[in-house]
Short mmCIF file of C-alpha atoms and ligand atoms in Angstrom, two decimals:
data_model
loop_
_atom_site.label_atom_id
_atom_site.label_comp_id
_atom_site.label_asym_id
_atom_site.label_seq_id
_atom_site.Cartn_x
_atom_site.Cartn_y
_atom_site.Cartn_z
CA MET P 23 96.66 -23.73 -2.43
CA GLN P 24 97.11 -20.03 -1.66
CA GLN P 25 94.28 -17.98 -3.16
CA ARG P 26 94.74 -14.51 -4.56
CA PRO P 27 92.58 -11.93 -6.28
CA ALA P 28 92.34 -12.90 -9.94
CA ALA P 29 94.38 -10.85 -12.39
CA ALA P 30 92.64 -9.14 -15.29
CA THR P 31 94.84 -10.16 -18.17
CA ARG P 32 95.56 -13.83 -17.70
CA GLN P 33 93.73 -17.03 -17.08
CA SER P 34 92.60 -17.60 -13.52
CA THR P 35 91.05 -20.66 -11.99
CA ILE P 36 87.96 -20.45 -9.81
CA GLU P 37 86.60 -23.36 -7.81
CA ARG P 38 82.94 -24.26 -8.34
CA LYS P 39 82.32 -23.63 -4.63
CA ASP P 40 83.45 -20.01 -5.11
CA LEU P 41 81.16 -19.30 -8.06
CA HIS P 42 78.63 -17.71 -5.72
CA ARG P 43 81.13 -14.88 -5.21
CA LEU P 44 80.75 -13.94 -8.86
CA PHE P 45 77.00 -13.60 -8.38
CA GLU P 46 77.56 -11.49 -5.25
CA VAL P 47 80.00 -9.21 -7.08
CA LEU P 48 77.56 -8.80 -9.98
CA ARG P 49 74.68 -7.95 -7.68
CA ALA P 50 76.86 -5.51 -5.70
CA ARG P 51 77.53 -3.74 -9.00
CA GLY P 52 73.80 -3.39 -9.62
CA TYR P 53 73.36 -6.17 -12.16
CA THR P 54 70.39 -8.46 -12.46
CA VAL P 55 71.91 -11.84 -13.29
CA MET P 56 70.30 -13.73 -16.19
CA GLY P 57 71.33 -17.30 -16.86
CA PRO P 58 70.25 -20.78 -17.90
CA VAL P 59 67.89 -22.93 -15.84
CA ALA P 60 66.29 -26.31 -16.49
CA ARG P 61 62.54 -25.79 -16.63
CA ASP P 62 59.62 -27.45 -18.43
CA GLY P 63 61.94 -30.00 -19.99
CA ALA P 64 64.31 -27.49 -21.59
CA ILE P 65 67.16 -25.11 -20.84
CA VAL P 66 65.70 -21.61 -20.73
CA TRP P 67 66.96 -18.21 -19.59
CA ASP P 68 65.75 -16.66 -16.35
CA GLU P 69 66.82 -14.37 -13.54
CA LEU P 70 69.21 -16.17 -11.20
CA SER P 71 69.92 -15.56 -7.51
CA THR P 72 72.68 -18.13 -7.00
CA PRO P 73 74.75 -20.53 -9.11
CA ASP P 74 72.84 -23.35 -7.42
CA GLU P 75 69.97 -22.56 -9.79
CA LEU P 76 72.11 -23.43 -12.83
CA PRO P 77 71.19 -26.69 -14.61
CA ALA P 78 73.55 -29.04 -12.74
CA GLY P 79 73.44 -32.66 -13.85
CA TRP P 80 71.51 -32.06 -17.07
CA THR P 81 72.51 -32.70 -20.65
CA ASP P 82 70.55 -32.48 -23.87
CA GLU P 83 69.88 -34.56 -26.97
CA GLN P 84 69.00 -32.73 -30.14
CA GLU P 85 68.15 -33.73 -33.68
CA ALA P 86 66.03 -32.24 -36.43
CA GLY P 87 62.59 -31.81 -34.85
CA ARG P 88 63.68 -33.34 -31.56
CA TYR P 89 64.90 -32.01 -28.18
CA ARG P 90 65.24 -33.92 -24.93
CA LEU P 91 66.72 -32.76 -21.66
CA VAL P 92 68.12 -35.79 -19.89
CA ARG P 93 69.85 -36.44 -16.59
CA SER P 94 73.61 -36.84 -16.65
CA ASP P 95 75.48 -38.47 -13.83
CA GLY P 96 77.93 -35.65 -13.30
CA PRO P 97 77.87 -32.32 -11.46
CA ALA P 98 78.61 -30.24 -14.58
CA LEU P 99 76.57 -27.05 -14.86
CA PHE P 100 77.07 -26.56 -18.61
CA ASP P 101 76.92 -30.06 -20.10
CA TRP P 102 74.31 -29.01 -22.67
CA THR P 103 74.40 -26.81 -25.77
CA VAL P 104 71.59 -24.31 -26.40
CA GLY P 105 67.90 -24.53 -25.59
CA PRO P 106 64.97 -22.85 -27.35
CA ALA P 107 65.43 -19.55 -25.51
CA SER P 108 68.24 -17.07 -25.95
CA PRO P 109 69.17 -13.65 -24.56
CA LYS P 110 67.17 -12.19 -27.45
CA ALA P 111 64.09 -12.24 -25.22
CA SER P 112 65.84 -9.98 -22.69
CA LEU P 113 67.49 -7.56 -25.13
CA HIS P 114 64.75 -7.46 -27.78
CA PRO P 115 61.63 -8.45 -25.79
CA ALA P 116 58.78 -10.39 -27.35
CA ALA P 117 56.28 -7.67 -26.36
CA VAL P 118 56.88 -4.03 -25.41
CA THR P 119 54.31 -1.33 -24.70
CA LEU P 120 55.26 1.70 -26.75
CA LEU P 121 52.45 4.05 -25.90
CA ASN P 122 49.43 4.38 -23.59
CA ALA P 123 46.60 6.75 -24.41
CA ARG P 124 43.84 7.90 -22.06
CA ARG P 125 40.73 9.89 -22.85
CA GLU P 126 40.45 12.90 -20.55
CA GLY P 127 37.18 14.66 -21.33
CA PRO P 128 37.29 15.68 -24.97
CA ALA P 129 41.08 15.37 -25.09
CA LEU P 130 43.33 12.36 -25.63
CA ARG P 131 46.38 12.16 -23.36
CA LEU P 132 49.34 10.24 -24.81
CA LEU P 133 51.74 8.64 -22.38
CA GLU P 134 54.86 7.54 -24.20
CA CYS P 135 56.68 4.61 -22.58
CA VAL P 136 60.33 5.64 -22.51
CA PRO P 137 62.61 2.57 -22.32
CA GLN P 138 64.40 2.47 -18.98
CA PRO P 139 68.12 1.59 -18.90
CA THR P 140 68.72 -1.82 -17.36
CA ARG P 141 71.84 -3.55 -16.04
CA LEU P 142 71.63 -7.17 -17.07
CA ALA P 143 74.54 -9.57 -16.58
CA PHE P 144 74.16 -12.56 -18.89
CA PHE P 145 75.94 -15.54 -17.38
CA GLY P 146 76.54 -18.61 -19.52
CA LEU P 147 76.43 -17.23 -23.06
CA ARG P 148 77.74 -19.59 -25.71
CA ALA P 149 79.96 -18.37 -28.53
CA CYS P 150 77.06 -18.54 -31.01
CA GLU P 151 74.94 -16.43 -28.67
CA LEU P 152 77.62 -13.74 -28.48
CA ALA P 153 77.72 -13.79 -32.27
CA ALA P 154 73.93 -13.46 -32.37
CA ILE P 155 74.08 -10.42 -30.08
CA ALA P 156 76.68 -8.90 -32.43
CA VAL P 157 74.30 -9.52 -35.35
CA GLN P 158 71.42 -7.85 -33.49
CA ASP P 159 73.73 -4.95 -32.57
CA ARG P 160 74.34 -4.36 -36.28
CA VAL P 161 70.65 -4.63 -37.12
CA LEU P 162 69.15 -2.64 -34.26
CA LEU P 163 71.92 -0.16 -33.46
CA GLY P 164 74.05 -0.10 -36.59
CA GLY P 165 71.91 2.17 -38.78
CA THR P 166 69.56 5.10 -38.48
CA PRO P 167 67.26 5.21 -36.62
CA THR P 168 68.36 2.87 -33.86
CA ASP P 169 65.99 0.92 -31.63
CA PRO P 170 65.65 2.69 -28.25
CA VAL P 171 64.22 -0.42 -26.53
CA TYR P 172 67.21 -2.54 -27.52
CA ARG P 173 69.66 0.27 -26.80
CA ALA P 174 68.38 0.77 -23.24
CA ARG P 175 68.93 -2.92 -22.48
CA ARG P 176 72.05 -3.54 -24.51
CA GLU P 177 74.17 -0.61 -23.35
CA GLY P 178 74.17 -1.72 -19.72
CA ALA P 179 74.59 -5.42 -20.47
CA LEU P 180 77.54 -7.43 -19.20
CA LEU P 181 78.32 -10.53 -21.23
CA ILE P 182 79.83 -13.55 -19.45
CA ALA P 183 80.43 -16.50 -21.75
CA VAL P 184 80.95 -20.17 -20.96
CA GLN P 185 82.75 -22.11 -23.68
CA CYS P 186 81.18 -25.29 -24.99
CA GLY P 187 82.90 -28.55 -24.10
CA ARG P 188 80.61 -30.51 -26.38
CA ALA P 189 78.50 -29.75 -29.43
CA GLY P 190 74.96 -30.82 -30.23
CA ARG P 191 73.75 -32.80 -33.23
CA THR P 192 72.23 -29.66 -34.76
CA CYS P 193 75.16 -27.30 -34.03
CA PHE P 194 77.20 -25.89 -36.92
CA CYS P 195 78.82 -22.77 -35.46
CA ALA P 196 82.27 -24.02 -36.52
CA SER P 197 81.38 -23.73 -40.20
CA MET P 198 79.81 -20.29 -39.62
CA GLY P 199 83.03 -19.07 -37.93
CA THR P 200 81.10 -18.11 -34.79
CA GLY P 201 82.21 -20.82 -32.34
CA PRO P 202 82.65 -22.93 -30.35
CA GLU P 203 85.67 -20.96 -29.14
CA VAL P 204 84.70 -17.62 -27.58
CA ARG P 205 86.75 -15.00 -29.36
CA SER P 206 84.98 -11.64 -29.19
CA GLY P 207 82.07 -9.66 -27.85
CA HIS P 208 82.35 -10.81 -24.23
CA ASP P 209 83.50 -9.23 -20.99
CA LEU P 210 84.52 -12.46 -19.32
CA VAL P 211 84.82 -16.05 -20.51
CA LEU P 212 84.76 -19.19 -18.38
CA THR P 213 85.46 -22.80 -19.27
CA GLU P 214 84.08 -25.49 -17.01
CA LEU P 215 86.49 -28.34 -16.15
CA LEU P 216 85.97 -31.52 -14.19
CA GLU P 217 89.51 -32.71 -13.56
CA ASP P 218 90.83 -35.22 -11.05
CA GLY P 219 87.79 -34.90 -8.81
CA ARG P 220 87.93 -31.09 -8.92
CA HIS P 221 85.19 -28.87 -10.37
CA LEU P 222 86.78 -25.72 -11.79
CA PHE P 223 86.17 -22.75 -14.02
CA VAL P 224 89.07 -21.26 -15.96
CA ALA P 225 88.30 -17.57 -16.41
CA GLU P 226 89.72 -14.89 -18.66
CA ALA P 227 88.69 -11.25 -18.89
CA ALA P 228 88.23 -9.53 -22.24
CA SER P 229 87.21 -6.04 -21.14
CA GLU P 230 88.05 -3.60 -18.39
CA ARG P 231 84.74 -4.34 -16.66
CA GLY P 232 85.37 -8.06 -16.93
CA GLY P 233 88.85 -7.62 -15.48
CA GLU P 234 87.55 -5.62 -12.52
CA ILE P 235 84.99 -8.29 -11.74
CA LEU P 236 87.51 -11.10 -12.10
CA ALA P 237 89.89 -9.27 -9.76
CA GLU P 238 87.28 -9.48 -7.00
CA LEU P 239 87.00 -13.27 -7.17
CA PRO P 240 88.98 -15.82 -5.18
CA ALA P 241 91.18 -17.51 -7.76
CA THR P 242 94.47 -19.25 -8.38
CA ASP P 243 96.83 -19.02 -11.32
CA THR P 244 95.72 -21.40 -14.04
CA THR P 245 98.13 -24.28 -14.47
CA ALA P 246 99.47 -25.45 -17.82
CA ALA P 247 97.41 -28.61 -17.43
CA GLU P 248 94.24 -26.59 -16.86
CA SER P 249 94.98 -24.38 -19.90
CA GLY P 250 95.50 -27.52 -21.95
CA ALA P 251 92.17 -28.88 -20.72
CA VAL P 252 90.45 -25.67 -21.87
CA GLN P 253 91.90 -26.10 -25.36
CA ALA P 254 90.90 -29.75 -25.35
CA ALA P 255 87.32 -28.86 -24.39
CA VAL P 256 87.01 -26.44 -27.33
CA ALA P 257 88.63 -28.96 -29.70
CA ARG P 258 86.17 -31.63 -28.52
CA ALA P 259 83.22 -29.33 -29.22
CA THR P 260 84.64 -28.41 -32.64
CA ALA P 261 85.09 -32.07 -33.56
CA GLY P 262 81.59 -32.92 -32.31
CA MET P 263 79.62 -30.52 -34.55
CA GLY P 264 76.56 -32.39 -35.76
CA ARG P 265 76.10 -30.29 -38.90
CA THR P 266 78.15 -28.29 -41.39
CA LEU P 267 77.22 -25.56 -43.82
CA GLU P 268 79.37 -24.64 -46.79
CA THR P 269 79.13 -20.85 -46.86
CA GLU P 270 81.48 -20.08 -49.76
CA GLY P 271 79.51 -18.39 -52.55
CA LEU P 272 76.21 -19.11 -50.81
CA PRO P 273 74.63 -15.63 -51.23
CA ALA P 274 75.24 -15.76 -55.00
CA LEU P 275 73.96 -19.33 -55.22
CA LEU P 276 70.72 -18.37 -53.46
CA ALA P 277 70.29 -15.24 -55.56
CA ARG P 278 70.59 -17.34 -58.73
CA ASN P 279 67.91 -19.81 -57.67
CA PRO P 280 64.66 -18.07 -56.68
CA GLU P 281 62.65 -20.48 -58.83
CA HIS P 282 64.51 -23.67 -58.00
CA PRO P 283 62.13 -26.67 -57.69
CA HIS P 284 63.66 -27.56 -54.32
CA TRP P 285 61.71 -24.69 -52.73
CA ASP P 286 58.55 -26.68 -53.56
CA VAL P 287 59.97 -29.77 -51.83
CA THR P 288 60.60 -27.79 -48.64
CA ALA P 289 57.27 -25.95 -48.86
CA ALA P 290 55.44 -29.29 -48.96
CA ARG P 291 56.79 -29.97 -45.46
CA CYS P 292 56.79 -26.47 -43.98
CA LEU P 293 53.81 -25.72 -41.71
CA ALA P 294 54.53 -21.96 -41.73
CA CYS P 295 54.32 -22.14 -37.94
CA GLY P 296 57.13 -19.61 -37.42
CA ASN P 297 58.90 -21.71 -34.73
CA CYS P 298 62.17 -21.21 -36.58
CA THR P 299 61.91 -17.43 -36.35
CA SER P 300 60.82 -17.47 -32.70
CA VAL P 301 63.80 -19.54 -31.55
CA CYS P 302 66.33 -17.88 -33.86
CA PRO P 303 68.55 -15.55 -31.81
CA THR P 304 69.01 -13.15 -34.73
CA CYS P 305 65.45 -12.84 -36.11
CA PHE P 306 64.26 -9.36 -35.20
CA CYS P 307 61.02 -8.63 -37.09
CA VAL P 308 58.20 -6.99 -35.16
CA THR P 309 54.67 -5.74 -35.74
CA THR P 310 52.67 -3.10 -33.90
CA GLU P 311 49.19 -3.59 -32.51
CA ASP P 312 46.71 -1.26 -30.79
CA PHE P 313 44.45 -2.50 -28.00
CA THR P 314 41.51 -0.27 -27.14
CA ASP P 315 39.14 -0.33 -24.17
CA LEU P 316 36.36 2.06 -25.18
CA ALA P 317 34.50 1.75 -21.86
CA ALA P 318 37.57 2.70 -19.84
CA GLY P 319 38.77 5.27 -22.39
CA LEU P 320 42.18 3.58 -22.65
CA SER P 321 44.33 2.50 -25.55
CA ARG P 322 47.67 0.74 -25.65
CA ARG P 323 50.15 0.38 -28.51
CA VAL P 324 52.26 -2.76 -28.27
CA ARG P 325 55.22 -3.88 -30.32
CA ARG P 326 55.59 -7.64 -30.50
CA TRP P 327 57.71 -10.17 -32.35
CA ASP P 328 56.37 -11.10 -35.74
CA SER P 329 57.56 -13.67 -38.25
CA CYS P 330 58.08 -13.67 -41.99
CA PHE P 331 56.05 -16.90 -41.88
CA SER P 332 52.92 -15.03 -40.71
CA VAL P 333 50.26 -14.67 -43.38
CA ASP P 334 49.82 -10.97 -42.64
CA PHE P 335 53.50 -10.13 -42.36
CA THR P 336 53.77 -8.86 -45.92
CA TYR P 337 50.23 -7.58 -46.28
CA ILE P 338 50.21 -4.30 -48.12
CA HIS P 339 47.28 -2.46 -49.64
CA GLY P 340 45.42 -4.94 -51.80
CA GLY P 341 47.16 -8.16 -50.91
CA ASN P 342 49.87 -10.29 -49.43
CA VAL P 343 53.24 -10.22 -51.16
CA ARG P 344 54.23 -13.72 -49.98
CA SER P 345 51.04 -15.76 -49.86
CA SER P 346 52.60 -19.25 -50.19
CA SER P 347 54.73 -21.26 -47.73
CA ARG P 348 57.19 -21.67 -50.57
CA SER P 349 57.76 -17.94 -50.90
CA ARG P 350 57.94 -17.46 -47.11
CA TYR P 351 60.47 -20.22 -46.50
CA ARG P 352 62.53 -19.07 -49.48
CA GLN P 353 62.48 -15.50 -48.13
CA TRP P 354 63.56 -16.62 -44.66
CA LEU P 355 66.45 -18.81 -45.79
CA THR P 356 67.59 -16.46 -48.55
CA HIS P 357 67.60 -13.51 -46.17
CA LYS P 358 69.44 -15.41 -43.40
CA LEU P 359 72.16 -16.84 -45.58
CA GLY P 360 72.19 -14.48 -48.53
CA SER P 361 70.85 -10.93 -48.61
CA TRP P 362 71.67 -10.35 -44.92
CA HIS P 363 75.29 -9.98 -46.03
CA GLU P 364 74.39 -7.11 -48.35
CA GLN P 365 72.08 -5.51 -45.79
CA PHE P 366 74.06 -5.88 -42.57
CA GLY P 367 77.55 -6.99 -43.56
CA SER P 368 77.43 -10.57 -42.23
CA SER P 369 75.40 -13.74 -42.36
CA GLY P 370 72.14 -13.64 -40.41
CA CYS P 371 72.85 -17.16 -39.18
CA VAL P 372 75.28 -18.03 -36.39
CA GLY P 373 74.91 -21.81 -36.66
CA CYS P 374 73.18 -22.40 -33.32
CA GLY P 375 70.93 -25.06 -34.84
CA ARG P 376 67.80 -23.98 -32.96
CA CYS P 377 65.68 -23.68 -36.11
CA ILE P 378 66.55 -27.29 -36.98
CA THR P 379 65.83 -28.71 -33.54
CA TRP P 380 62.59 -26.81 -33.01
CA CYS P 381 61.09 -27.21 -36.48
CA PRO P 382 58.16 -29.63 -36.02
CA ALA P 383 58.73 -30.86 -39.58
CA GLY P 384 62.47 -31.35 -39.03
CA ILE P 385 63.37 -28.94 -41.84
CA ASP P 386 67.11 -28.34 -41.76
CA ILE P 387 68.59 -25.08 -43.04
CA THR P 388 71.92 -26.83 -43.76
CA GLU P 389 70.21 -29.54 -45.80
CA GLU P 390 68.16 -27.05 -47.82
CA ALA P 391 71.26 -25.04 -48.71
CA ARG P 392 73.13 -28.26 -49.51
CA ALA P 393 70.38 -29.44 -51.86
CA LEU P 394 70.71 -26.27 -53.95
CA ARG P 395 74.48 -26.55 -53.99
CA GLN P 396 74.49 -30.21 -54.99
CA ASP P 397 72.10 -29.48 -57.81
CA GLN P 398 74.34 -26.63 -58.97
CA ARG P 399 77.39 -28.90 -58.86
CA GLY P 400 75.51 -31.57 -60.76
CA LYS P 401 74.68 -29.07 -63.50
CA GLU P 402 78.25 -27.83 -63.66
CA GLY P 403 79.47 -31.43 -63.86
CA SER P 404 77.06 -32.17 -66.73
CA ARG P 405 78.23 -29.08 -68.61
CA GLY P 406 81.84 -30.12 -68.04
CA ASN P 407 81.15 -33.58 -69.44
CA ALA P 408 79.25 -32.30 -72.48
S1 SF4 B 514 60.59 -24.25 -41.43
FE1 SF4 B 514 59.75 -25.52 -39.74
S2 SF4 B 514 59.71 -24.16 -37.95
FE2 SF4 B 514 59.95 -22.85 -39.78
S3 SF4 B 514 57.85 -22.27 -40.32
FE3 SF4 B 514 58.33 -24.12 -41.52
S4 SF4 B 514 57.59 -25.84 -40.25
FE4 SF4 B 514 57.67 -24.03 -38.89
S1 SF4 B 515 68.93 -19.55 -38.76
FE1 SF4 B 515 68.77 -21.34 -37.39
S2 SF4 B 515 70.89 -22.01 -37.03
FE2 SF4 B 515 70.98 -19.93 -37.90
S3 SF4 B 515 71.05 -18.56 -36.10
FE3 SF4 B 515 68.87 -18.77 -36.66
S4 SF4 B 515 68.12 -20.50 -35.41
FE4 SF4 B 515 70.37 -20.57 -35.35
#
């Protein structure tokens, strides 16, 4: 088939063997390519040199408190959903040095660490991950002041999505309205197809930058059959969602129930380990620590991720505001699904399911919300029958 430069405004089909060109184009434009790799038994994000480093022939099994990366028989590069890591670690790093201080005689010299602009191209973002980046944009750039560390990384970022062709047992992006179809926030979107012995990617640009990059790739016009296969892949992922969350009226329901006995049931299981906040692509809380080397006359101020499950997170003069696991779990869930709306204009949850999979106690945010709702419905039913 005659190949042509891909057009910016329509679907174009790229052969798997030509995917390396995309990486070459990205590097020629000064981007460091970040993407998924299979490592240590999980899909994680790392810097990539070639598409051959992508997790070919791997799929995943997920359930509450369980994750397994297992071999598949096929050559698919994206036959898995999301692993524990997300682009959050690249855009909002787990640890950042804010300030160095050095003693120079009687004086103290402060060396502020100014965030350097970076050009990161994220390849392989899922729809829920794009939605999570949009949430972090609102949190970290949407108000005053903005976060200079995030801004330096986010402004130069190129977002290349790959649509899900299957959903995991802990996924519920469909009920959060964030996936699995990629609708916004991206520069370029690809859908992987294995059709009639061919390994293809159907690509569509969504920004000027994405269109320019796509135009540099060897591609053919996407056929009607290939377009249909893209729609079928998204429909398959939608139908395969392992979880659902009823969001209607949820903020009000949570606000009405701060003393509900179900919080005690969850707290009896919760280890307050903070795994859920570490893996969550929207959690953004940080703390600041100083490290001092008196002998060398050096001091360093570091910002690092913190968690609302940490004992010290809410320590203020004289005590800890949330000293029990019950109050910490309630705060986390109520913020995610309730007060986040008031604060940032959307839910703080994008339905990726990571907090369910990676909770060692198998605590499930969808089940906890459902328990409150069922109790509420039960009460309303009793009143109706009275
Ligand atoms: S809900 Fe699960 S992951 Fe989160 S702090 Fe509790 S035990 Fe850890
Ligand atoms: S709360 Fe859980 S399901 Fe929602 S975005 Fe965070 S990790 Fe994903």
